[in-house]
Amino acid sequence: MSNHQSVPETSASNDSSFDIDATYQAILANEDISTPLAAILALTELIQQSSAGTMFELVKALNDGAKVLRERTPNPIGLNAGCELFIAFVTLFPHDSDSFSNLKTELVKQGRAYAREAQEYREKIANLALGFIKDGSVILTHSYSRVVMRALLRAHERKRISVYVTEARPRGLGLRTYEELTKAGIPCTVVLDSAVSYVMDQVDFVLVGSEAVVESGGLINAVGSNQIAIIAKAANIPFYALAESYKFHRLFPLSQYDLPTHTPKILSFPSAVTPDAKGPGQNSADQDAEKITIPKHTRTMTTEQIACNPNVDYTRPDLISLVFSDVGSLTPDGVSQYLVGMFAG
Amino acid sequence: MTNATETQTQTSTQLPAVATGVAQPLTDSSPSTSLNNDRSSREMSKAEQKADPSSSSPTAPKPQREMTKAERRELQEKQRAEKAALKGQPVTISIPSNQQPSATASAAGPSTENNASGSAAKTKQQKEMTKAERRELQERQRAAKAAAKTQPGPSGAAQSQTAAPRNVPPSPSPAVQQHPRSGAGGTHRKLEAARPDGLGGADARGLRIFSHFGTPKPPPTTKGDIHPAIVRLGLQFAEFKITGANARCIATLMAFKTVIQDYVTPPNNTLSRHLMTHLSPQISHLVAARPMSVTMGNAIRQLKLEISGSDIDLPEQDAKNALCQKIDNYVRERIIFADQVIQETAGSKIKDGDVILTYARSSVVEKVLLRAWEDGKQFSVIVADSRPMLEGKKLLRVLSKVGIPCTYLLLPAIGSVITEASMVIVGAHAIHANGAVFSRAGTALVAMMAKQHSVPVMVCCETYKFAESVQLDSFIKNELAPAGDIFDAFPRSRGQEKLQTTGGPNLALLNPLYDLTPASRITAVVTEVGVIPPSSISSIPLALGRTTI
């Protein structure tokens, strides 16, 4: 879910030799680290390299660094969650130590320790979700999520499960889920995004990962999650979201179009109606070379057409049954109360 | 009543026995007893059913029962005749029939049946007699009361209600249901006749609903020493010169500052203890002028806390200055600064090209819109408004003066414009622990309409408006606007006398000022601690480390 777009590594940070964006990208190269954690680690590095002398300067430097990172990514939601959490932590950290550099060292140590501990969150969540997965369950999941993979593999150790996964166009990450599950021996079938309602009555519950869980208790995840949630609600199937606690974010979208990822380009109509010469797009480089035959006489969207589509969407809290997190299993209302408790003070 | 008519038709048409094939033993041919045939046959069948499982010989008890039944029939006829003579009304004949099966039903075996029915008949007779007499008495009493009373309406309803319980204790329940109904009808008719024609329905005691709020009264005459600032404030409240939760709270606190400064501690008393008792009549005066708002209540509670916590050793002027300082701090932090934070937060939700629908006039929403316009956002506003207060006109004036494109319409027309709106922003009088928003009457309609059309609803509300109670509907707690033309008349093109501002002899005006919007219709609440869903309101005091709001 993190984007791996290559960004030109120009030095554009406040501190002379410290390029926060390069650090961030380097950290993100590690597959196991998600965007909020990478942001926290990058900011920790910033503190390490910073020459700030007071808390005020330090917080200002952190905010500037976060701003730089935000400008470089098209989907800043996870990044914002991590940055806000870390900056709030720094601000509220009791600074009664005599020397400021001691404080900085302490902050760096805490930041790294938190990141280390946060690597274990996925395991915790997988164990928590285990109790909700019955033997013989049929699970529907969406696209590719590391925490969902961990939960499914964990469940597979003790119980029999079978999984439907959506294709999750346009990036097709559902196929990656399919590969990994099949390799582990879990029966898995890829389902068209448009066939979710067809399959919903066969499913016991829906399990998705998350990019962020927002203040309203709603979910921000790869585009298609909202549709699945609505269909699940209509079919009375539970919809569970797995989210580590650093993904809880104080954003409050009032609608799909209130997301920071919504640009005027998305869902826009073309300015001049020119006959599109391209016609059926070729099976582009997006799809990997599979050994299995790709059906002929199918059409796919062009890259320009895909660019008019969103990458993430917002699922309302009343459609979500429970959010499994390392702090426990929360109802959507509970997420907001947790966030208010964390940040409002 | 319906039962009585049914039984009447039965007797008149002389239907044959309806019972299930046990009609042979009953050979009485007198027409008035055909009904008895029905009943007796039914009892017979019932008794038979009871007799069969009881395994006693079915033939032996029957003659006994028949004999007693004949006796019983005679008794009943006598009683009915007496009743008819006494009342001259259609007698509720079904009463004995109801009583008999119940009496027989309670009996265990045939022999006890006889005894039960016999004794039931005897007690019935007594009850009938006394019941008739009692009814007479009650009618007379009611008539006397109606003549003595001059008030119409609910007192009559109250009377009929009290008449019902009076009827209930002496007689078994199925019988009595008809008496209060007929009694109530009769009483009402009597009262209608008794009421003098000159009485108008203008006072709210004629209201059937919301009568538990009492009438909006004119401002009270001052008793005791009420500070002139409080007197003036009371008048301003009563005449609705100062409206709005924030405005009333600030005005109250400013008035209290004057009171505190003018206060002199009597000898042998401490400020922290006596000031409270000094303030109480002032507060009651304000409440008498107009019921207290939640904001005023919260502020006064905080003030009392500060007063009781004030240092005893401080010299009086210092203590008074400290209190005034605390009041200023409260106003500044919980209202002024909170509003500024809300302006920024809510303003960030407004984007270029938005069409914002708002209802009536909220001081917070006005500030939000003005601030967003100053920040250069390009949006337009739809102001929905309603009588009698027509507060939206003030908002419209303020907004159009700075150049915001506005549309103004009345509440019934929002159905036509709701699809144009991209967001609804409203204010609140109070917000309850279950997330329900108590606001100007009409807000709930706007929120529900918006929800129906998937338009997000944002409520702007400071945390000091939090009421710790749970409210489920608009009836339990509300306020009625006084009748009369105290608000601006609308429209000015017509003469004011065409407006209905007071009631008439058969018309009572009902003007509740507030209503409750359930939490499910609200998308977000913007407070000074951030944007939160309405269900999380109750976790804010805890999060802020406070025990109360």
PDB file of C-alpha atoms in Angstrom, chain A residues 215-217 250-255 257-259 316 318 332-333 336-338 340-345, chain B residues 348-349 351 423 451 456-458 523-525 529-540 543-544:
ATOM      1  CA  GLU A 215     -11.362  10.089  13.717  1.00  0.00           C
ATOM      2  CA  SER A 216     -14.907   9.244  12.783  1.00  0.00           C
ATOM      3  CA  GLY A 217     -14.098   5.566  13.158  1.00  0.00           C
ATOM      4  CA  ARG A 250      -7.039  12.631  13.443  1.00  0.00           C
ATOM      5  CA  LEU A 251      -8.462  13.292  10.043  1.00  0.00           C
ATOM      6  CA  PHE A 252     -12.237  13.587   9.743  1.00  0.00           C
ATOM      7  CA  PRO A 253     -13.465  13.228   6.170  1.00  0.00           C
ATOM      8  CA  LEU A 254     -17.026  14.378   5.749  1.00  0.00           C
ATOM      9  CA  SER A 255     -17.368  12.501   2.474  1.00  0.00           C
ATOM     10  CA  TYR A 257     -14.394  14.129  -1.682  1.00  0.00           C
ATOM     11  CA  ASP A 258     -13.123  15.521   1.599  1.00  0.00           C
ATOM     12  CA  LEU A 259     -10.043  13.278   1.530  1.00  0.00           C
ATOM     13  CA  ARG A 316     -18.028   5.093   6.825  1.00  0.00           C
ATOM     14  CA  ASP A 318     -21.488   2.523  10.401  1.00  0.00           C
ATOM     15  CA  PRO A 332     -15.670   2.446  15.373  1.00  0.00           C
ATOM     16  CA  ASP A 333     -16.970   4.608  18.221  1.00  0.00           C
ATOM     17  CA  SER A 336     -12.711   7.961  18.122  1.00  0.00           C
ATOM     18  CA  GLN A 337     -12.679   7.822  21.892  1.00  0.00           C
ATOM     19  CA  TYR A 338      -9.156   6.429  21.803  1.00  0.00           C
ATOM     20  CA  VAL A 340      -9.712  11.897  21.546  1.00  0.00           C
ATOM     21  CA  GLY A 341      -8.055  10.492  24.628  1.00  0.00           C
ATOM     22  CA  MET A 342      -4.673  10.418  22.930  1.00  0.00           C
ATOM     23  CA  PHE A 343      -4.630  13.767  21.219  1.00  0.00           C
ATOM     24  CA  ALA A 344      -7.149  16.036  22.838  1.00  0.00           C
ATOM     25  CA  GLY A 345      -5.323  16.407  26.093  1.00  0.00           C
TER      26      GLY A 345
ATOM     27  CA  SER B 348     -10.609  24.204   6.853  1.00  0.00           C
ATOM     28  CA  LYS B 349     -13.532  21.995   5.897  1.00  0.00           C
ATOM     29  CA  LYS B 351     -13.604  24.471   0.048  1.00  0.00           C
ATOM     30  CA  MET B 423     -22.590  20.845   3.344  1.00  0.00           C
ATOM     31  CA  LYS B 451     -28.921  12.897   5.803  1.00  0.00           C
ATOM     32  CA  PRO B 456     -22.744  15.984   5.525  1.00  0.00           C
ATOM     33  CA  VAL B 457     -24.030  17.806   8.605  1.00  0.00           C
ATOM     34  CA  MET B 458     -21.534  19.663  10.756  1.00  0.00           C
ATOM     35  CA  THR B 523     -21.876  13.654  10.640  1.00  0.00           C
ATOM     36  CA  ALA B 524     -19.414  15.616  12.735  1.00  0.00           C
ATOM     37  CA  VAL B 525     -19.259  17.950  15.717  1.00  0.00           C
ATOM     38  CA  VAL B 529     -10.660  20.070  20.879  1.00  0.00           C
ATOM     39  CA  GLY B 530     -11.144  18.971  17.299  1.00  0.00           C
ATOM     40  CA  VAL B 531     -13.649  17.395  14.968  1.00  0.00           C
ATOM     41  CA  ILE B 532     -15.287  14.433  16.619  1.00  0.00           C
ATOM     42  CA  PRO B 533     -18.224  12.171  15.871  1.00  0.00           C
ATOM     43  CA  PRO B 534     -21.219  12.905  18.099  1.00  0.00           C
ATOM     44  CA  SER B 535     -20.966   9.604  19.924  1.00  0.00           C
ATOM     45  CA  SER B 536     -17.594  10.571  21.410  1.00  0.00           C
ATOM     46  CA  ILE B 537     -18.804  13.709  23.129  1.00  0.00           C
ATOM     47  CA  SER B 538     -18.905  12.041  26.503  1.00  0.00           C
ATOM     48  CA  SER B 539     -15.244  11.049  26.377  1.00  0.00           C
ATOM     49  CA  ILE B 540     -14.027  14.631  26.080  1.00  0.00           C
ATOM     50  CA  ALA B 543      -9.688  13.200  27.947  1.00  0.00           C
ATOM     51  CA  LEU B 544      -9.178  16.738  29.149  1.00  0.00           C
TER      52      LEU B 544
END
